[in-house]
Amino acid sequence: MSRISKNVILVLLTLTSSAFLLFQLYYYKHYLSAKNGSGLSKSKESRIGFDGTQWRAVKKFIMLTSSQNVPVFLIDPLILELINKNFEQVKNTSHASSTSECKFFCVPRDFTTFALQYQLWKNEEGWFRLAENMGFQCLKVESKDPRLDWIDSLSGTEIPLHYICKLTSHAIHLVVFHERSGNYLWHGHLRLKGHIDRKFVPFRKLQFGRYPGAFDRPELQQITVDGLDVLIPKDPMHFLEEIPHSRFIECRYKEARAFFQKRAKELLQLAAKTLKKLGVRFWLSSGTCLGWYRQCSIIPYSKDVDLGIFIQDYKSDIISAFQDAGLPLKHKFGKVEDSLELSFQGKDDVKLDIFFFYEETDHMWNGGTQAKTGKKFKYLFPKFTLCWTEFVDTKFRVPCETIEYIEANYGKTWKIPIKTWDWKRSPPNVSPNGVWPVSEWDEVIQLY
C-alpha cells in the first residue's frame, strides 16, 4: 500500500513539475517577450532598415553633395507627404533626439528624388567624377535650351536637365531646375536619346520628367530625417500641391522671332525714310548696331530698335514728323542742352529709341534718365566718324570705328549673346550723372 502511494505521489510530482514548466514557457513567450522582446525585435528591424539599400544610397548621395557644396533639396513626393504628415515632429528632430526607427528612407522603392538649382552648381564635372568613384553609375540627360532655340548662334546649346545615379538596386533622380526670368524654376522633359540604355532604371516610374514643369522658387529649410540632414521646401504642402499642375508649355520662339524681326525691319525703314526727309544724319546704335555687326540681323530677344543722332543735327520738328508717320511719342527725357532721348511707339509693342550724342574734347556721350527717380546716367564713347552699310535691305550709317564703339557699350565679350541686360548697370561705359531737379521734371521727364 505504501509502495503504491509512493508511485502515485511520484507521478503527481512529475505532472505538477511538467505543468509548471509549461506554464513558465507559455508566460515567457506570451508576456515577457511581448513586453521586452518586441523592443529588441524593433531595434533589430530598424538596424536592418537603416542598413537597407535605399537608406544607404540616400546617405551616400548626401555625403557626395555635401562634400562638393552642392545644395540639393528633397522633392520626392512620397517622402514629402510622409514628412508633411509628421511635420512638427520632424522639424524638431535633431541627431541627438532622432528615433532609431527608419520611417522615411527605408520603404522599398526604385527611386528617391532630389532637385538642384543649376545656377548654384559650381563644379558639375568634378561632382560627376566623384559620384562614379563612390560607386554610383550616373546617367546625364541633356537637351537644347528652348529659350535659345530661336537664337542662331546659341540654338545648339545643350543644358543638363536630369541626372540619374544608381547605387546597386536603388537610384537617385536629380532634377535640374533652371532659373527663369519670371523668378520661377523650370525643369525640362526627360527625353531618352538613342544611345541611352532603356533598362538602366525603370524610367516610367519617375515622378518628374514626363513633361517640362514650372515651380515657385521654394524657400528651403534643413531637417533631420532618419538620421540624415536634408534640405526640403519650407512649405512642403505647397510644393506637393504644385506638382500635379506644374506642366509647362513654351511659346513659339521661332515664330515670335520672325514676327518681331519683321516689325523691327518695318520700323527701321520707316524711321530712315522720316529722318531722310528731314535731312537728319543718324546711325545704328546700341543693340541694333550690335546685332548688325555681330549677326547681320536684328537681335531677336531685344525689345526695341536704336538710332543715334548728333545733338547738333537735332531739329525741332522731329517729334511731329514721326507722329505724322504714324509713330506716336512714347517718352521724352532730358532736353536739347543735356541728355535728350526720344522714344516712339511702333506696331505690336516694338518701339524706336533715339539717343542724342554730345561731343566733348576727347570723347562723345549720350544720356539716360530713370523716370521714377529722376536719376541721370552718362554713356561714354570714343570719338567716331560715320560710314555706310546695308541692313534689313536698307542703306544705313554706322560708326566707322565699329569695334571700338561696340566694345565701349558692351565690353570685350560683345560676341557672346546676353539675354538679361540692365541699361543702368550692365554697360561698361555707364556712370551716374546726377539727378534732375524736381522743379524741372515736367520738362525733362515726359511720359505718354
CSV table of C-alpha atoms in Angstrom, one decimal:
chain,number,residue,atom,x,y,z
A,1,MET,CA,0.0,0.0,0.0
A,2,SER,CA,2.8,2.3,0.9
A,3,ARG,CA,4.7,1.4,-2.3
A,4,ILE,CA,1.6,2.3,-4.4
A,5,SER,CA,1.2,5.6,-2.5
A,6,LYS,CA,4.9,6.5,-3.3
A,7,ASN,CA,4.4,5.8,-7.0
A,8,VAL,CA,1.3,7.9,-7.1
A,9,ILE,CA,3.0,10.7,-5.3
A,10,LEU,CA,6.0,10.5,-7.7
A,11,VAL,CA,3.7,10.6,-10.7
A,12,LEU,CA,1.8,13.6,-9.3
A,13,LEU,CA,5.0,15.4,-8.6
A,14,THR,CA,6.2,14.8,-12.1
A,15,LEU,CA,3.0,16.0,-13.7
A,16,THR,CA,3.0,19.1,-11.4
A,17,SER,CA,6.6,19.9,-12.4
A,18,SER,CA,5.8,19.5,-16.1
A,19,ALA,CA,2.7,21.7,-15.8
A,20,PHE,CA,4.7,24.4,-14.0
A,21,LEU,CA,7.4,24.2,-16.7
A,22,LEU,CA,4.9,24.5,-19.5
A,23,PHE,CA,3.3,27.5,-17.7
A,24,GLN,CA,6.7,29.2,-17.4
A,25,LEU,CA,7.4,28.7,-21.1
A,26,TYR,CA,3.9,30.0,-22.0
A,27,TYR,CA,4.3,33.0,-19.7
A,28,TYR,CA,7.7,33.9,-21.1
A,29,LYS,CA,6.5,33.6,-24.7
A,30,HIS,CA,3.3,35.5,-24.5
A,31,TYR,CA,4.0,38.1,-21.7
A,32,LEU,CA,7.7,38.8,-21.2
A,33,SER,CA,8.6,38.6,-24.9
A,34,ALA,CA,5.7,40.8,-25.8
A,35,LYS,CA,6.8,43.3,-23.1
A,36,ASN,CA,10.6,43.2,-23.5
A,37,GLY,CA,11.4,41.2,-26.6
A,38,SER,CA,9.4,43.4,-29.0
A,39,GLY,CA,11.8,46.3,-28.4
A,40,LEU,CA,14.7,44.1,-29.3
A,41,SER,CA,12.8,42.9,-32.4
A,42,LYS,CA,12.1,46.5,-33.5
A,43,SER,CA,15.7,47.5,-32.8
A,44,LYS,CA,16.8,44.7,-35.0
A,45,GLU,CA,14.4,45.6,-37.7
A,46,SER,CA,15.4,49.2,-37.6
A,47,ARG,CA,19.0,48.3,-37.9
A,48,ILE,CA,18.2,46.2,-40.9
A,49,GLY,CA,16.2,49.2,-42.3
A,50,PHE,CA,18.9,51.7,-41.7
A,51,ASP,CA,21.3,49.5,-43.5
A,52,GLY,CA,18.9,48.9,-46.3
A,53,THR,CA,19.6,49.7,-50.0
A,54,GLN,CA,17.6,52.9,-50.2
A,55,TRP,CA,18.9,54.4,-47.0
A,56,ARG,CA,22.5,53.6,-47.9
A,57,ALA,CA,22.1,55.1,-51.4
A,58,VAL,CA,20.5,58.3,-50.0
A,59,LYS,CA,23.2,58.6,-47.2
A,60,LYS,CA,26.0,58.2,-49.8
A,61,PHE,CA,24.3,60.7,-52.1
A,62,ILE,CA,24.0,63.3,-49.3
A,63,MET,CA,27.7,62.7,-48.4
A,64,LEU,CA,28.6,63.3,-52.0
A,65,THR,CA,26.7,66.5,-52.5
A,66,SER,CA,27.8,67.9,-49.1
A,67,SER,CA,31.4,67.3,-49.9
A,68,GLN,CA,31.1,69.3,-53.1
A,69,ASN,CA,28.8,72.0,-51.6
A,70,VAL,CA,26.0,71.1,-54.0
A,71,PRO,CA,22.8,72.5,-52.4
A,72,VAL,CA,20.3,69.7,-53.4
A,73,PHE,CA,16.9,69.5,-51.8
A,74,LEU,CA,14.4,66.7,-51.4
A,75,ILE,CA,11.4,66.8,-53.7
A,76,ASP,CA,10.3,63.2,-53.6
A,77,PRO,CA,6.5,63.3,-53.4
A,78,LEU,CA,6.0,60.2,-51.3
A,79,ILE,CA,8.6,61.2,-48.7
A,80,LEU,CA,7.5,64.8,-48.6
A,81,GLU,CA,3.9,63.6,-47.9
A,82,LEU,CA,5.2,61.5,-45.0
A,83,ILE,CA,7.2,64.4,-43.7
A,84,ASN,CA,4.3,66.8,-44.1
A,85,LYS,CA,2.0,64.4,-42.0
A,86,ASN,CA,4.6,64.4,-39.2
A,87,PHE,CA,6.0,67.9,-39.9
A,88,GLU,CA,6.1,69.3,-36.4
A,89,GLN,CA,7.7,66.2,-35.0
A,90,VAL,CA,10.3,66.0,-37.9
A,91,LYS,CA,11.0,69.8,-37.7
A,92,ASN,CA,12.0,69.5,-34.1
A,93,THR,CA,14.1,66.3,-34.5
A,94,SER,CA,17.9,66.5,-34.3
A,95,HIS,CA,20.7,63.9,-34.5
A,96,ALA,CA,20.7,63.7,-30.7
A,97,SER,CA,16.9,63.1,-30.5
A,98,SER,CA,16.4,61.2,-33.7
A,99,THR,CA,14.5,58.0,-33.3
A,100,SER,CA,16.1,54.7,-34.0
A,101,GLU,CA,13.2,53.8,-36.3
A,102,CYS,CA,13.6,54.3,-40.1
A,103,LYS,CA,10.3,55.8,-41.2
A,104,PHE,CA,11.0,57.7,-44.5
A,105,PHE,CA,14.0,56.4,-46.4
A,106,CYS,CA,13.5,52.7,-45.7
A,107,VAL,CA,10.4,52.0,-47.7
A,108,PRO,CA,11.5,49.7,-50.6
A,109,ARG,CA,11.4,51.9,-53.7
A,110,ASP,CA,13.2,52.2,-57.0
A,111,PHE,CA,14.0,56.0,-56.8
A,112,THR,CA,14.4,58.8,-54.3
A,113,THR,CA,14.1,62.3,-56.0
A,114,PHE,CA,16.1,65.4,-55.2
A,115,ALA,CA,16.4,68.7,-57.0
A,116,LEU,CA,19.2,71.2,-57.7
A,117,GLN,CA,19.2,74.9,-58.8
A,118,TYR,CA,21.6,74.8,-61.7
A,119,GLN,CA,22.9,78.4,-61.2
A,120,LEU,CA,24.2,77.4,-57.8
A,121,TRP,CA,26.2,74.4,-59.2
A,122,LYS,CA,29.9,75.4,-59.4
A,123,ASN,CA,31.7,72.2,-60.3
A,124,GLU,CA,29.5,69.9,-62.3
A,125,GLU,CA,32.3,67.8,-63.9
A,126,GLY,CA,34.1,67.2,-60.6
A,127,TRP,CA,30.9,66.1,-58.9
A,128,PHE,CA,30.1,63.7,-61.7
A,129,ARG,CA,33.6,62.0,-61.5
A,130,LEU,CA,33.4,61.8,-57.7
A,131,ALA,CA,30.0,60.2,-57.9
A,132,GLU,CA,31.4,57.4,-60.1
A,133,ASN,CA,34.4,57.0,-57.7
A,134,MET,CA,31.9,56.5,-54.8
A,135,GLY,CA,30.3,53.6,-56.7
A,136,PHE,CA,27.4,55.4,-58.4
A,137,GLN,CA,26.6,54.7,-62.0
A,138,CYS,CA,25.4,58.0,-63.3
A,139,LEU,CA,23.3,58.9,-66.4
A,140,LYS,CA,23.2,62.5,-67.6
A,141,VAL,CA,20.2,63.7,-69.7
A,142,GLU,CA,20.8,66.9,-71.7
A,143,SER,CA,18.7,68.8,-74.3
A,144,LYS,CA,18.6,72.1,-76.1
A,145,ASP,CA,17.5,75.1,-74.0
A,146,PRO,CA,14.2,76.0,-75.6
A,147,ARG,CA,14.8,79.7,-74.8
A,148,LEU,CA,17.9,79.7,-77.1
A,149,ASP,CA,16.3,77.7,-79.9
A,150,TRP,CA,15.5,81.0,-81.7
A,151,ILE,CA,18.9,82.5,-81.4
A,152,ASP,CA,21.1,81.3,-84.3
A,153,SER,CA,24.4,81.5,-82.5
A,154,LEU,CA,23.0,79.6,-79.5
A,155,SER,CA,20.4,77.3,-80.9
A,156,GLY,CA,22.6,74.2,-80.5
A,157,THR,CA,23.5,74.8,-76.8
A,158,GLU,CA,22.6,71.9,-74.6
A,159,ILE,CA,21.9,72.2,-70.9
A,160,PRO,CA,21.7,69.4,-68.2
A,161,LEU,CA,18.1,68.5,-67.3
A,162,HIS,CA,18.3,65.3,-65.2
A,163,TYR,CA,20.8,63.1,-63.5
A,164,ILE,CA,20.1,59.5,-62.5
A,165,CYS,CA,22.7,58.0,-60.2
A,166,LYS,CA,22.3,54.3,-59.3
A,167,LEU,CA,23.9,52.5,-56.4
A,168,THR,CA,23.2,48.8,-56.5
A,169,SER,CA,19.4,48.5,-57.0
A,170,HIS,CA,18.4,52.0,-55.8
A,171,ALA,CA,18.6,55.2,-57.9
A,172,ILE,CA,18.7,58.9,-57.0
A,173,HIS,CA,16.9,61.0,-59.5
A,174,LEU,CA,18.3,64.6,-59.5
A,175,VAL,CA,16.0,67.0,-61.3
A,176,VAL,CA,17.9,70.1,-62.5
A,177,PHE,CA,16.0,73.3,-62.0
A,178,HIS,CA,16.8,76.3,-64.2
A,179,GLU,CA,16.0,79.8,-63.1
A,180,ARG,CA,13.7,81.7,-65.5
A,181,SER,CA,13.4,85.5,-65.8
A,182,GLY,CA,10.0,85.5,-64.1
A,183,ASN,CA,11.7,84.4,-60.8
A,184,TYR,CA,10.5,80.8,-61.0
A,185,LEU,CA,12.2,77.5,-61.5
A,186,TRP,CA,11.8,75.3,-64.7
A,187,HIS,CA,12.8,71.7,-65.4
A,188,GLY,CA,12.9,70.0,-68.7
A,189,HIS,CA,11.4,66.9,-70.2
A,190,LEU,CA,13.4,63.7,-69.6
A,191,ARG,CA,13.7,62.6,-73.2
A,192,LEU,CA,15.8,59.5,-73.7
A,193,LYS,CA,18.2,59.7,-76.7
A,194,GLY,CA,19.1,56.7,-78.9
A,195,HIS,CA,22.3,55.7,-77.1
A,196,ILE,CA,20.7,55.5,-73.6
A,197,ASP,CA,20.1,52.1,-72.1
A,198,ARG,CA,16.3,51.9,-71.5
A,199,LYS,CA,16.9,49.2,-68.9
A,200,PHE,CA,19.3,51.3,-66.8
A,201,VAL,CA,16.4,52.1,-64.4
A,202,PRO,CA,12.5,51.8,-64.7
A,203,PHE,CA,12.2,55.2,-66.3
A,204,ARG,CA,8.4,55.0,-66.4
A,205,LYS,CA,8.2,55.1,-62.6
A,206,LEU,CA,9.9,58.5,-62.4
A,207,GLN,CA,7.8,61.2,-60.8
A,208,PHE,CA,9.4,64.1,-62.7
A,209,GLY,CA,10.3,64.5,-66.4
A,210,ARG,CA,7.3,63.2,-68.2
A,211,TYR,CA,6.9,66.8,-69.3
A,212,PRO,CA,8.6,70.2,-68.6
A,213,GLY,CA,7.5,71.7,-65.3
A,214,ALA,CA,7.4,75.1,-63.6
A,215,PHE,CA,7.5,75.8,-59.8
A,216,ASP,CA,7.6,78.7,-57.5
A,217,ARG,CA,11.1,79.2,-56.1
A,218,PRO,CA,10.9,77.4,-52.7
A,219,GLU,CA,12.3,78.7,-49.5
A,220,LEU,CA,14.3,75.8,-48.0
A,221,GLN,CA,15.0,74.5,-44.5
A,222,GLN,CA,17.2,71.8,-43.2
A,223,ILE,CA,15.7,69.0,-41.2
A,224,THR,CA,16.9,65.6,-39.9
A,225,VAL,CA,15.2,62.6,-41.5
A,226,ASP,CA,16.2,59.1,-40.5
A,227,GLY,CA,19.4,60.4,-39.1
A,228,LEU,CA,20.3,62.3,-42.3
A,229,ASP,CA,20.4,66.1,-42.7
A,230,VAL,CA,18.4,67.1,-45.8
A,231,LEU,CA,17.0,70.3,-47.2
A,232,ILE,CA,13.3,70.4,-48.0
A,233,PRO,CA,10.9,73.1,-49.1
A,234,LYS,CA,9.9,75.1,-46.1
A,235,ASP,CA,6.3,74.7,-47.1
A,236,PRO,CA,6.2,71.1,-48.3
A,237,MET,CA,2.4,71.1,-48.7
A,238,HIS,CA,2.6,74.0,-51.2
A,239,PHE,CA,5.3,72.2,-53.2
A,240,LEU,CA,3.2,69.0,-53.3
A,241,GLU,CA,0.1,70.9,-54.4
A,242,GLU,CA,2.2,72.4,-57.3
A,243,ILE,CA,3.3,69.0,-58.7
A,244,PRO,CA,0.0,67.9,-60.4
A,245,HIS,CA,-0.4,71.3,-62.0
A,246,SER,CA,3.3,72.0,-62.9
A,247,ARG,CA,3.2,71.2,-66.6
A,248,PHE,CA,4.9,73.9,-68.7
A,249,ILE,CA,4.4,74.8,-72.4
A,250,GLU,CA,6.8,77.1,-74.2
A,251,CYS,CA,5.7,79.8,-76.6
A,252,ARG,CA,6.7,79.6,-80.3
A,253,TYR,CA,10.1,81.3,-80.1
A,254,LYS,CA,11.0,80.8,-83.7
A,255,GLU,CA,7.7,82.3,-84.9
A,256,ALA,CA,8.0,85.1,-82.5
A,257,ARG,CA,11.5,85.9,-83.7
A,258,ALA,CA,10.3,86.1,-87.3
A,259,PHE,CA,7.3,88.3,-86.2
A,260,PHE,CA,9.5,90.7,-84.2
A,261,GLN,CA,12.1,91.0,-86.9
A,262,LYS,CA,9.5,91.8,-89.5
A,263,ARG,CA,8.1,94.6,-87.3
A,264,ALA,CA,11.5,95.9,-86.4
A,265,LYS,CA,12.6,95.9,-90.0
A,266,GLU,CA,9.5,97.9,-91.0
A,267,LEU,CA,10.1,100.3,-88.1
A,268,LEU,CA,13.7,100.9,-89.1
A,269,GLN,CA,12.8,101.5,-92.7
A,270,LEU,CA,10.1,104.0,-91.7
A,271,ALA,CA,12.4,105.8,-89.3
A,272,ALA,CA,15.1,106.0,-92.1
A,273,LYS,CA,12.6,107.4,-94.5
A,274,THR,CA,11.3,110.0,-92.0
A,275,LEU,CA,14.8,111.3,-91.0
A,276,LYS,CA,15.9,111.4,-94.6
A,277,LYS,CA,13.1,113.7,-95.4
A,278,LEU,CA,14.2,116.0,-92.5
A,279,GLY,CA,17.8,115.9,-93.7
A,280,VAL,CA,19.0,114.5,-90.3
A,281,ARG,CA,22.0,112.2,-90.1
A,282,PHE,CA,21.6,109.2,-88.0
A,283,TRP,CA,23.2,105.8,-87.4
A,284,LEU,CA,22.5,102.4,-86.0
A,285,SER,CA,23.3,102.5,-82.3
A,286,SER,CA,23.2,100.3,-79.1
A,287,GLY,CA,21.7,96.9,-79.6
A,288,THR,CA,20.7,97.5,-83.2
A,289,CYS,CA,24.3,98.3,-84.1
A,290,LEU,CA,25.5,95.2,-82.1
A,291,GLY,CA,23.0,92.9,-84.0
A,292,TRP,CA,24.0,94.3,-87.3
A,293,TYR,CA,27.8,93.8,-86.8
A,294,ARG,CA,27.7,90.5,-84.8
A,295,GLN,CA,25.0,88.6,-86.6
A,296,CYS,CA,23.9,90.7,-89.6
A,297,SER,CA,20.4,90.7,-88.1
A,298,ILE,CA,18.2,92.3,-85.5
A,299,ILE,CA,18.7,90.7,-82.1
A,300,PRO,CA,15.6,88.6,-81.7
A,301,TYR,CA,15.2,89.0,-78.0
A,302,SER,CA,15.7,92.8,-77.9
A,303,LYS,CA,12.6,94.9,-77.3
A,304,ASP,CA,13.3,97.9,-79.5
A,305,VAL,CA,15.4,99.4,-82.3
A,306,ASP,CA,18.0,102.1,-81.6
A,307,LEU,CA,19.3,105.0,-83.5
A,308,GLY,CA,21.9,107.7,-82.7
A,309,ILE,CA,21.8,111.4,-83.8
A,310,PHE,CA,24.4,114.1,-83.1
A,311,ILE,CA,22.8,116.8,-81.0
A,312,GLN,CA,23.9,119.5,-83.5
A,313,ASP,CA,21.7,117.8,-86.1
A,314,TYR,CA,18.6,118.0,-83.8
A,315,LYS,CA,15.6,119.6,-85.4
A,316,SER,CA,12.5,120.9,-83.6
A,317,ASP,CA,10.1,119.2,-85.9
A,318,ILE,CA,11.5,115.6,-85.4
A,319,ILE,CA,8.7,114.7,-83.0
A,320,SER,CA,5.9,116.0,-85.2
A,321,ALA,CA,7.4,114.3,-88.3
A,322,PHE,CA,7.4,110.9,-86.6
A,323,GLN,CA,3.9,111.4,-85.3
A,324,ASP,CA,2.8,112.3,-88.8
A,325,ALA,CA,4.4,109.0,-90.0
A,326,GLY,CA,2.2,107.1,-87.5
A,327,LEU,CA,4.7,106.7,-84.7
A,328,PRO,CA,3.3,108.4,-81.5
A,329,LEU,CA,5.8,109.7,-78.9
A,330,LYS,CA,6.2,107.3,-76.0
A,331,HIS,CA,8.5,109.3,-73.9
A,332,LYS,CA,10.8,112.3,-73.9
A,333,PHE,CA,13.7,112.5,-71.4
A,334,GLY,CA,16.2,115.3,-71.0
A,335,LYS,CA,16.4,118.5,-73.0
A,336,VAL,CA,18.4,119.7,-76.0
A,337,GLU,CA,21.2,121.0,-73.8
A,338,ASP,CA,21.5,117.8,-71.8
A,339,SER,CA,20.8,114.1,-72.2
A,340,LEU,CA,18.0,114.3,-74.8
A,341,GLU,CA,16.3,111.0,-75.6
A,342,LEU,CA,13.2,110.3,-77.6
A,343,SER,CA,11.1,107.1,-77.8
A,344,PHE,CA,8.4,106.4,-80.4
A,345,GLN,CA,5.8,103.6,-80.3
A,346,GLY,CA,5.7,101.3,-83.3
A,347,LYS,CA,3.3,98.4,-84.1
A,348,ASP,CA,2.9,95.4,-81.8
A,349,ASP,CA,4.9,96.9,-78.9
A,350,VAL,CA,8.1,97.4,-80.9
A,351,LYS,CA,9.5,100.8,-80.1
A,352,LEU,CA,12.1,103.1,-81.6
A,353,ASP,CA,14.6,104.8,-79.3
A,354,ILE,CA,16.6,107.8,-80.5
A,355,PHE,CA,19.7,108.8,-78.5
A,356,PHE,CA,21.3,112.2,-79.0
A,357,PHE,CA,25.1,112.3,-78.7
A,358,TYR,CA,27.1,115.2,-77.3
A,359,GLU,CA,30.7,115.9,-78.2
A,360,GLU,CA,33.4,116.7,-75.6
A,361,THR,CA,37.2,117.4,-76.1
A,362,ASP,CA,38.3,113.7,-76.2
A,363,HIS,CA,35.0,111.7,-76.2
A,364,MET,CA,31.3,111.6,-77.0
A,365,TRP,CA,28.4,110.7,-74.8
A,366,ASN,CA,24.7,110.2,-74.7
A,367,GLY,CA,22.4,110.4,-71.6
A,368,GLY,CA,19.8,108.3,-69.9
A,369,THR,CA,17.1,109.1,-67.4
A,370,GLN,CA,15.3,106.9,-64.8
A,371,ALA,CA,11.7,108.2,-64.9
A,372,LYS,CA,10.7,107.2,-61.3
A,373,THR,CA,13.7,108.8,-59.6
A,374,GLY,CA,15.0,111.5,-61.9
A,375,LYS,CA,18.5,110.0,-61.8
A,376,LYS,CA,20.7,110.8,-64.8
A,377,PHE,CA,23.2,108.5,-66.4
A,378,LYS,CA,26.0,109.1,-68.9
A,379,TYR,CA,27.4,106.7,-71.6
A,380,LEU,CA,30.9,107.5,-72.8
A,381,PHE,CA,32.2,106.6,-76.3
A,382,PRO,CA,35.5,107.2,-78.0
A,383,LYS,CA,35.2,109.8,-80.8
A,384,PHE,CA,33.9,108.2,-84.1
A,385,THR,CA,33.0,109.0,-87.7
A,386,LEU,CA,30.2,107.6,-89.8
A,387,CYS,CA,30.3,105.1,-92.7
A,388,TRP,CA,27.6,103.4,-94.7
A,389,THR,CA,26.3,99.8,-94.6
A,390,GLU,CA,23.4,97.7,-95.7
A,391,PHE,CA,21.0,96.4,-93.1
A,392,VAL,CA,17.4,94.9,-93.5
A,393,ASP,CA,17.5,95.8,-97.2
A,394,THR,CA,18.2,99.4,-96.5
A,395,LYS,CA,21.3,101.7,-96.5
A,396,PHE,CA,22.2,102.9,-93.0
A,397,ARG,CA,25.1,104.8,-91.4
A,398,VAL,CA,27.1,103.1,-88.7
A,399,PRO,CA,30.2,104.1,-86.7
A,400,CYS,CA,33.3,103.6,-88.9
A,401,GLU,CA,35.2,102.7,-85.7
A,402,THR,CA,32.7,99.9,-85.2
A,403,ILE,CA,34.6,97.6,-82.8
A,404,GLU,CA,35.7,100.5,-80.5
A,405,TYR,CA,32.1,101.7,-80.5
A,406,ILE,CA,30.6,98.3,-79.6
A,407,GLU,CA,33.3,97.5,-77.0
A,408,ALA,CA,32.6,100.8,-75.3
A,409,ASN,CA,28.9,99.8,-74.9
A,410,TYR,CA,29.2,96.0,-74.5
A,411,GLY,CA,32.8,95.3,-73.4
A,412,LYS,CA,35.3,92.8,-74.8
A,413,THR,CA,32.8,89.9,-74.6
A,414,TRP,CA,30.4,91.5,-77.0
A,415,LYS,CA,30.5,88.4,-79.2
A,416,ILE,CA,28.7,86.4,-76.5
A,417,PRO,CA,24.9,87.0,-76.6
A,418,ILE,CA,23.4,88.0,-73.2
A,419,LYS,CA,19.7,87.9,-72.7
A,420,THR,CA,19.5,89.8,-69.4
A,421,TRP,CA,20.6,93.5,-69.7
A,422,ASP,CA,20.2,96.3,-67.2
A,423,TRP,CA,20.6,99.6,-69.0
A,424,LYS,CA,21.6,101.3,-65.7
A,425,ARG,CA,24.3,98.8,-64.7
A,426,SER,CA,25.3,96.4,-67.4
A,427,PRO,CA,27.1,98.7,-69.9
A,428,PRO,CA,30.8,99.1,-69.1
A,429,ASN,CA,30.6,102.7,-70.3
A,430,VAL,CA,27.7,103.9,-68.0
A,431,SER,CA,28.2,106.2,-65.0
A,432,PRO,CA,25.9,108.2,-62.7
A,433,ASN,CA,25.4,111.8,-63.9
A,434,GLY,CA,23.5,113.4,-61.1
A,435,VAL,CA,19.7,113.9,-60.6
A,436,TRP,CA,17.3,116.2,-62.4
A,437,PRO,CA,16.0,118.9,-60.1
A,438,VAL,CA,12.4,118.2,-59.2
A,439,SER,CA,11.4,121.7,-60.5
A,440,GLU,CA,12.5,120.5,-64.0
A,441,TRP,CA,10.7,117.1,-64.0
A,442,ASP,CA,7.7,118.4,-66.0
A,443,GLU,CA,10.1,119.3,-68.8
A,444,VAL,CA,12.7,116.5,-68.7
A,445,ILE,CA,10.5,113.5,-67.8
A,446,GLN,CA,7.6,113.4,-70.2
A,447,LEU,CA,5.7,110.0,-70.5
A,448,TYR,CA,2.9,109.4,-73.0
